[in-house]
Amino acid sequence: MRIVGLNLAVIALVLLAGMIVPRNGRALVMVSPFAPAGLVSEVIAEAGGTYFAATRFDNMAVAQFENSNFVFRLISAGAILIMDGNLASACISESEK
């Protein structure tokens, strides 16, 4: 029974990972919630992307990119979470919509 549960968990993880991988040139970028304001835009710029939209959270922003290794560059620049930019619709601030 444990093997079945483990297999289902692995399948769910793979499907979830496929949904949140950034594509279409936009990514939702998150830095530490304890980071100073403005760090997320510095991380995006350091990784070679363009700041696209703010979110209602200071530590998150939507970035636009063209380079295929942008996600790896974001991680090395200090991002702690990178997701598909289409998932950001719930986070984008009202002034950006």
mmCIF file of N, CA and C in Angstrom:
data_model
loop_
_atom_site.group_PDB
_atom_site.id
_atom_site.type_symbol
_atom_site.label_atom_id
_atom_site.label_comp_id
_atom_site.label_asym_id
_atom_site.label_seq_id
_atom_site.Cartn_x
_atom_site.Cartn_y
_atom_site.Cartn_z
ATOM 1 N N MET A 1 0.820 -1.203 0.000
ATOM 2 C CA MET A 1 0.000 0.000 0.000
ATOM 3 C C MET A 1 0.863 1.266 0.000
ATOM 4 N N ARG A 2 1.991 1.208 0.711
ATOM 5 C CA ARG A 2 2.888 2.369 0.746
ATOM 6 C C ARG A 2 3.450 2.672 -0.626
ATOM 7 N N ILE A 3 3.723 1.634 -1.401
ATOM 8 C CA ILE A 3 4.288 1.833 -2.738
ATOM 9 C C ILE A 3 3.288 2.561 -3.632
ATOM 10 N N VAL A 4 2.031 2.214 -3.533
ATOM 11 C CA VAL A 4 0.998 2.877 -4.328
ATOM 12 C C VAL A 4 0.919 4.355 -3.952
ATOM 13 N N GLY A 5 0.933 4.642 -2.661
ATOM 14 C CA GLY A 5 0.887 6.029 -2.209
ATOM 15 C C GLY A 5 2.109 6.817 -2.659
ATOM 16 N N LEU A 6 3.267 6.191 -2.594
ATOM 17 C CA LEU A 6 4.499 6.846 -3.036
ATOM 18 C C LEU A 6 4.459 7.123 -4.536
ATOM 19 N N ASN A 7 3.985 6.150 -5.311
ATOM 20 C CA ASN A 7 3.861 6.353 -6.760
ATOM 21 C C ASN A 7 2.896 7.485 -7.092
ATOM 22 N N LEU A 8 1.772 7.553 -6.392
ATOM 23 C CA LEU A 8 0.806 8.632 -6.624
ATOM 24 C C LEU A 8 1.403 9.990 -6.266
ATOM 25 N N ALA A 9 2.187 10.038 -5.201
ATOM 26 C CA ALA A 9 2.833 11.293 -4.815
ATOM 27 C C ALA A 9 3.841 11.739 -5.865
ATOM 28 N N VAL A 10 4.605 10.805 -6.402
ATOM 29 C CA VAL A 10 5.585 11.143 -7.447
ATOM 30 C C VAL A 10 4.872 11.628 -8.704
ATOM 31 N N ILE A 11 3.802 10.981 -9.089
ATOM 32 C CA ILE A 11 3.028 11.400 -10.266
ATOM 33 C C ILE A 11 2.473 12.804 -10.067
ATOM 34 N N ALA A 12 1.920 13.072 -8.892
ATOM 35 C CA ALA A 12 1.376 14.404 -8.603
ATOM 36 C C ALA A 12 2.476 15.453 -8.639
ATOM 37 N N LEU A 13 3.639 15.138 -8.116
ATOM 38 C CA LEU A 13 4.766 16.071 -8.125
ATOM 39 C C LEU A 13 5.216 16.376 -9.547
ATOM 40 N N VAL A 14 5.302 15.374 -10.386
ATOM 41 C CA VAL A 14 5.712 15.588 -11.782
ATOM 42 C C VAL A 14 4.686 16.439 -12.527
ATOM 43 N N LEU A 15 3.413 16.164 -12.331
ATOM 44 C CA LEU A 15 2.367 16.957 -12.992
ATOM 45 C C LEU A 15 2.376 18.402 -12.505
ATOM 46 N N LEU A 16 2.548 18.600 -11.216
ATOM 47 C CA LEU A 16 2.602 19.949 -10.662
ATOM 48 C C LEU A 16 3.818 20.705 -11.199
ATOM 49 N N ALA A 17 4.956 20.040 -11.256
ATOM 50 C CA ALA A 17 6.168 20.677 -11.778
ATOM 51 C C ALA A 17 5.975 21.100 -13.234
ATOM 52 N N GLY A 18 5.275 20.296 -14.002
ATOM 53 C CA GLY A 18 5.014 20.645 -15.398
ATOM 54 C C GLY A 18 4.123 21.863 -15.551
ATOM 55 N N MET A 19 3.243 22.090 -14.592
ATOM 56 C CA MET A 19 2.333 23.234 -14.667
ATOM 57 C C MET A 19 3.002 24.533 -14.240
ATOM 58 N N ILE A 20 3.985 24.468 -13.350
ATOM 59 C CA ILE A 20 4.539 25.708 -12.821
ATOM 60 C C ILE A 20 5.846 26.134 -13.475
ATOM 61 N N VAL A 21 6.379 25.339 -14.402
ATOM 62 C CA VAL A 21 7.621 25.709 -15.082
ATOM 63 C C VAL A 21 7.358 26.928 -15.971
ATOM 64 N N PRO A 22 8.177 27.972 -15.858
ATOM 65 C CA PRO A 22 7.964 29.179 -16.672
ATOM 66 C C PRO A 22 8.067 28.897 -18.169
ATOM 67 N N ARG A 23 7.125 29.426 -18.924
ATOM 68 C CA ARG A 23 7.142 29.329 -20.385
ATOM 69 C C ARG A 23 6.485 30.571 -20.948
ATOM 70 N N ASN A 24 6.494 30.722 -22.218
ATOM 71 C CA ASN A 24 5.930 31.889 -22.898
ATOM 72 C C ASN A 24 6.637 33.183 -22.521
ATOM 73 N N GLY A 25 7.866 33.079 -22.017
ATOM 74 C CA GLY A 25 8.658 34.270 -21.767
ATOM 75 C C GLY A 25 8.296 35.077 -20.539
ATOM 76 N N ARG A 26 7.467 34.542 -19.659
ATOM 77 C CA ARG A 26 7.127 35.257 -18.417
ATOM 78 C C ARG A 26 7.263 34.333 -17.222
ATOM 79 N N ALA A 27 7.777 34.895 -16.136
ATOM 80 C CA ALA A 27 7.957 34.113 -14.917
ATOM 81 C C ALA A 27 7.575 34.946 -13.707
ATOM 82 N N LEU A 28 6.965 34.297 -12.740
ATOM 83 C CA LEU A 28 6.685 34.914 -11.450
ATOM 84 C C LEU A 28 7.889 34.628 -10.564
ATOM 85 N N VAL A 29 8.544 35.674 -10.101
ATOM 86 C CA VAL A 29 9.789 35.546 -9.349
ATOM 87 C C VAL A 29 9.540 35.969 -7.903
ATOM 88 N N MET A 30 10.048 35.146 -6.967
ATOM 89 C CA MET A 30 9.905 35.464 -5.546
ATOM 90 C C MET A 30 11.275 35.414 -4.889
ATOM 91 N N VAL A 31 11.566 36.437 -4.099
ATOM 92 C CA VAL A 31 12.767 36.444 -3.261
ATOM 93 C C VAL A 31 12.317 36.290 -1.813
ATOM 94 N N SER A 32 13.251 36.248 -0.899
ATOM 95 C CA SER A 32 12.930 36.066 0.509
ATOM 96 C C SER A 32 11.943 37.129 0.996
ATOM 97 N N PRO A 33 10.953 36.741 1.792
ATOM 98 C CA PRO A 33 10.014 37.724 2.324
ATOM 99 C C PRO A 33 10.672 38.727 3.269
ATOM 100 N N PHE A 34 11.872 38.426 3.738
ATOM 101 C CA PHE A 34 12.592 39.320 4.639
ATOM 102 C C PHE A 34 13.595 40.196 3.902
ATOM 103 N N ALA A 35 13.622 40.090 2.574
ATOM 104 C CA ALA A 35 14.553 40.878 1.762
ATOM 105 C C ALA A 35 14.097 42.333 1.712
ATOM 106 N N PRO A 36 15.034 43.246 1.507
ATOM 107 C CA PRO A 36 14.650 44.659 1.402
ATOM 108 C C PRO A 36 13.809 44.905 0.148
ATOM 109 N N ALA A 37 12.981 45.933 0.212
ATOM 110 C CA ALA A 37 12.133 46.280 -0.930
ATOM 111 C C ALA A 37 13.010 46.589 -2.139
ATOM 112 N N GLY A 38 12.595 46.129 -3.279
ATOM 113 C CA GLY A 38 13.329 46.387 -4.501
ATOM 114 C C GLY A 38 14.325 45.303 -4.878
ATOM 115 N N LEU A 39 14.549 44.342 -4.003
ATOM 116 C CA LEU A 39 15.514 43.291 -4.308
ATOM 117 C C LEU A 39 15.048 42.424 -5.469
ATOM 118 N N VAL A 40 13.751 42.192 -5.580
ATOM 119 C CA VAL A 40 13.250 41.329 -6.646
ATOM 120 C C VAL A 40 13.570 41.931 -8.023
ATOM 121 N N SER A 41 13.477 43.234 -8.168
ATOM 122 C CA SER A 41 13.810 43.840 -9.460
ATOM 123 C C SER A 41 15.306 43.759 -9.736
ATOM 124 N N GLU A 42 16.129 43.838 -8.689
ATOM 125 C CA GLU A 42 17.572 43.677 -8.865
ATOM 126 C C GLU A 42 17.918 42.255 -9.289
ATOM 127 N N VAL A 43 17.249 41.270 -8.717
ATOM 128 C CA VAL A 43 17.480 39.871 -9.071
ATOM 129 C C VAL A 43 17.092 39.625 -10.525
ATOM 130 N N ILE A 44 15.958 40.164 -10.947
ATOM 131 C CA ILE A 44 15.509 39.999 -12.329
ATOM 132 C C ILE A 44 16.514 40.623 -13.290
ATOM 133 N N ALA A 45 16.976 41.822 -12.979
ATOM 134 C CA ALA A 45 17.947 42.496 -13.845
ATOM 135 C C ALA A 45 19.269 41.738 -13.889
ATOM 136 N N GLU A 46 19.726 41.247 -12.753
ATOM 137 C CA GLU A 46 20.991 40.505 -12.702
ATOM 138 C C GLU A 46 20.921 39.222 -13.526
ATOM 139 N N ALA A 47 19.731 38.624 -13.593
ATOM 140 C CA ALA A 47 19.560 37.389 -14.358
ATOM 141 C C ALA A 47 19.362 37.650 -15.849
ATOM 142 N N GLY A 48 19.238 38.915 -16.234
ATOM 143 C CA GLY A 48 19.098 39.249 -17.645
ATOM 144 C C GLY A 48 17.669 39.360 -18.128
ATOM 145 N N GLY A 49 16.727 39.494 -17.208
ATOM 146 C CA GLY A 49 15.328 39.632 -17.589
ATOM 147 C C GLY A 49 14.860 41.064 -17.492
ATOM 148 N N THR A 50 13.603 41.274 -17.823
ATOM 149 C CA THR A 50 12.984 42.592 -17.772
ATOM 150 C C THR A 50 11.834 42.566 -16.776
ATOM 151 N N TYR A 51 11.781 43.581 -15.924
ATOM 152 C CA TYR A 51 10.679 43.723 -14.962
ATOM 153 C C TYR A 51 9.408 43.967 -15.758
ATOM 154 N N PHE A 52 8.392 43.104 -15.598
ATOM 155 C CA PHE A 52 7.174 43.208 -16.395
ATOM 156 C C PHE A 52 6.006 43.790 -15.606
ATOM 157 N N ALA A 53 5.764 43.282 -14.400
ATOM 158 C CA ALA A 53 4.630 43.760 -13.601
ATOM 159 C C ALA A 53 4.900 43.547 -12.122
ATOM 160 N N ALA A 54 4.377 44.452 -11.327
ATOM 161 C CA ALA A 54 4.475 44.331 -9.867
ATOM 162 C C ALA A 54 3.357 43.420 -9.374
ATOM 163 N N THR A 55 3.514 42.928 -8.180
ATOM 164 C CA THR A 55 2.456 42.167 -7.535
ATOM 165 C C THR A 55 2.071 42.902 -6.256
ATOM 166 N N ARG A 56 1.089 42.393 -5.572
ATOM 167 C CA ARG A 56 0.695 43.058 -4.325
ATOM 168 C C ARG A 56 1.656 42.747 -3.179
ATOM 169 N N PHE A 57 2.630 41.898 -3.453
ATOM 170 C CA PHE A 57 3.654 41.554 -2.465
ATOM 171 C C PHE A 57 4.982 42.159 -2.885
ATOM 172 N N ASP A 58 5.710 42.753 -1.945
ATOM 173 C CA ASP A 58 6.976 43.415 -2.256
ATOM 174 C C ASP A 58 8.068 42.455 -2.698
ATOM 175 N N ASN A 59 7.965 41.200 -2.314
ATOM 176 C CA ASN A 59 9.019 40.260 -2.643
ATOM 177 C C ASN A 59 8.722 39.420 -3.886
ATOM 178 N N MET A 60 7.688 39.790 -4.661
ATOM 179 C CA MET A 60 7.321 39.058 -5.875
ATOM 180 C C MET A 60 7.105 40.027 -7.023
ATOM 181 N N ALA A 61 7.456 39.578 -8.233
ATOM 182 C CA ALA A 61 7.220 40.371 -9.442
ATOM 183 C C ALA A 61 7.170 39.425 -10.635
ATOM 184 N N VAL A 62 6.598 39.913 -11.719
ATOM 185 C CA VAL A 62 6.557 39.155 -12.959
ATOM 186 C C VAL A 62 7.679 39.667 -13.845
ATOM 187 N N ALA A 63 8.463 38.736 -14.366
ATOM 188 C CA ALA A 63 9.589 39.077 -15.227
ATOM 189 C C ALA A 63 9.331 38.572 -16.641
ATOM 190 N N GLN A 64 9.874 39.272 -17.599
ATOM 191 C CA GLN A 64 9.808 38.843 -18.988
ATOM 192 C C GLN A 64 11.224 38.448 -19.395
ATOM 193 N N PHE A 65 11.346 37.342 -20.133
ATOM 194 C CA PHE A 65 12.676 36.864 -20.496
ATOM 195 C C PHE A 65 12.666 36.227 -21.870
ATOM 196 N N GLU A 66 13.855 36.131 -22.457
ATOM 197 C CA GLU A 66 14.024 35.479 -23.745
ATOM 198 C C GLU A 66 15.038 34.345 -23.686
ATOM 199 N N ASN A 67 15.907 34.351 -22.687
ATOM 200 C CA ASN A 67 16.977 33.384 -22.574
ATOM 201 C C ASN A 67 16.464 32.082 -21.951
ATOM 202 N N SER A 68 16.849 30.940 -22.519
ATOM 203 C CA SER A 68 16.356 29.649 -22.031
ATOM 204 C C SER A 68 16.901 29.271 -20.654
ATOM 205 N N ASN A 69 18.051 29.803 -20.254
ATOM 206 C CA ASN A 69 18.595 29.471 -18.935
ATOM 207 C C ASN A 69 18.297 30.562 -17.900
ATOM 208 N N PHE A 70 17.262 31.342 -18.133
ATOM 209 C CA PHE A 70 16.878 32.436 -17.246
ATOM 210 C C PHE A 70 16.552 31.938 -15.838
ATOM 211 N N VAL A 71 15.873 30.803 -15.741
ATOM 212 C CA VAL A 71 15.486 30.275 -14.428
ATOM 213 C C VAL A 71 16.726 29.958 -13.596
ATOM 214 N N PHE A 72 17.717 29.345 -14.206
ATOM 215 C CA PHE A 72 18.945 29.019 -13.473
ATOM 216 C C PHE A 72 19.691 30.286 -13.062
ATOM 217 N N ARG A 73 19.652 31.291 -13.916
ATOM 218 C CA ARG A 73 20.301 32.554 -13.589
ATOM 219 C C ARG A 73 19.566 33.269 -12.457
ATOM 220 N N LEU A 74 18.225 33.156 -12.412
ATOM 221 C CA LEU A 74 17.456 33.736 -11.304
ATOM 222 C C LEU A 74 17.826 33.086 -9.977
ATOM 223 N N ILE A 75 17.951 31.776 -9.995
ATOM 224 C CA ILE A 75 18.301 31.062 -8.763
ATOM 225 C C ILE A 75 19.682 31.505 -8.278
ATOM 226 N N SER A 76 20.642 31.621 -9.192
ATOM 227 C CA SER A 76 21.978 32.040 -8.774
ATOM 228 C C SER A 76 22.003 33.507 -8.356
ATOM 229 N N ALA A 77 21.023 34.295 -8.808
ATOM 230 C CA ALA A 77 20.951 35.709 -8.425
ATOM 231 C C ALA A 77 20.240 35.922 -7.089
ATOM 232 N N GLY A 78 19.560 34.882 -6.573
ATOM 233 C CA GLY A 78 18.935 35.012 -5.257
ATOM 234 C C GLY A 78 17.447 34.741 -5.192
ATOM 235 N N ALA A 79 16.815 34.335 -6.285
ATOM 236 C CA ALA A 79 15.387 34.012 -6.240
ATOM 237 C C ALA A 79 15.181 32.690 -5.501
ATOM 238 N N ILE A 80 14.122 32.613 -4.715
ATOM 239 C CA ILE A 80 13.862 31.369 -3.987
ATOM 240 C C ILE A 80 12.729 30.559 -4.606
ATOM 241 N N LEU A 81 11.916 31.196 -5.466
ATOM 242 C CA LEU A 81 10.829 30.483 -6.134
ATOM 243 C C LEU A 81 10.574 31.131 -7.483
ATOM 244 N N ILE A 82 10.470 30.313 -8.518
ATOM 245 C CA ILE A 82 10.175 30.797 -9.869
ATOM 246 C C ILE A 82 9.051 29.928 -10.412
ATOM 247 N N MET A 83 7.981 30.582 -10.873
ATOM 248 C CA MET A 83 6.832 29.861 -11.406
ATOM 249 C C MET A 83 6.412 30.480 -12.729
ATOM 250 N N ASP A 84 5.508 29.806 -13.422
ATOM 251 C CA ASP A 84 4.993 30.311 -14.689
ATOM 252 C C ASP A 84 4.298 31.649 -14.473
ATOM 253 N N GLY A 85 4.555 32.607 -15.341
ATOM 254 C CA GLY A 85 3.986 33.944 -15.215
ATOM 255 C C GLY A 85 2.481 33.990 -15.330
ATOM 256 N N ASN A 86 1.874 32.987 -15.970
ATOM 257 C CA ASN A 86 0.416 32.959 -16.080
ATOM 258 C C ASN A 86 -0.256 32.727 -14.730
ATOM 259 N N LEU A 87 0.484 32.182 -13.780
ATOM 260 C CA LEU A 87 -0.071 31.954 -12.447
ATOM 261 C C LEU A 87 -0.106 33.226 -11.613
ATOM 262 N N ALA A 88 0.441 34.296 -12.121
ATOM 263 C CA ALA A 88 0.566 35.541 -11.362
ATOM 264 C C ALA A 88 -0.698 36.389 -11.378
ATOM 265 N N SER A 89 -1.714 36.003 -12.095
ATOM 266 C CA SER A 89 -2.903 36.854 -12.201
ATOM 267 C C SER A 89 -3.537 37.135 -10.847
ATOM 268 N N ALA A 90 -3.418 36.212 -9.908
ATOM 269 C CA ALA A 90 -3.981 36.439 -8.569
ATOM 270 C C ALA A 90 -3.105 37.360 -7.732
ATOM 271 N N CYS A 91 -1.861 37.529 -8.127
ATOM 272 C CA CYS A 91 -0.914 38.312 -7.337
ATOM 273 C C CYS A 91 -0.688 39.726 -7.874
ATOM 274 N N ILE A 92 -1.043 39.977 -9.134
ATOM 275 C CA ILE A 92 -0.760 41.274 -9.736
ATOM 276 C C ILE A 92 -1.613 42.344 -9.064
ATOM 277 N N SER A 93 -0.981 43.438 -8.715
ATOM 278 C CA SER A 93 -1.690 44.512 -8.027
ATOM 279 C C SER A 93 -2.702 45.175 -8.970
ATOM 280 N N GLU A 94 -3.707 45.770 -8.397
ATOM 281 C CA GLU A 94 -4.777 46.391 -9.178
ATOM 282 C C GLU A 94 -4.258 47.489 -10.100
ATOM 283 N N SER A 95 -3.227 48.200 -9.704
ATOM 284 C CA SER A 95 -2.703 49.287 -10.530
ATOM 285 C C SER A 95 -1.989 48.771 -11.769
ATOM 286 N N GLU A 96 -1.577 47.490 -11.771
ATOM 287 C CA GLU A 96 -0.866 46.905 -12.906
ATOM 288 C C GLU A 96 -1.793 46.243 -13.904
ATOM 289 N N LYS A 97 -3.044 45.963 -13.506
ATOM 290 C CA LYS A 97 -3.968 45.238 -14.390
ATOM 291 C C LYS A 97 -4.469 46.111 -15.510
#
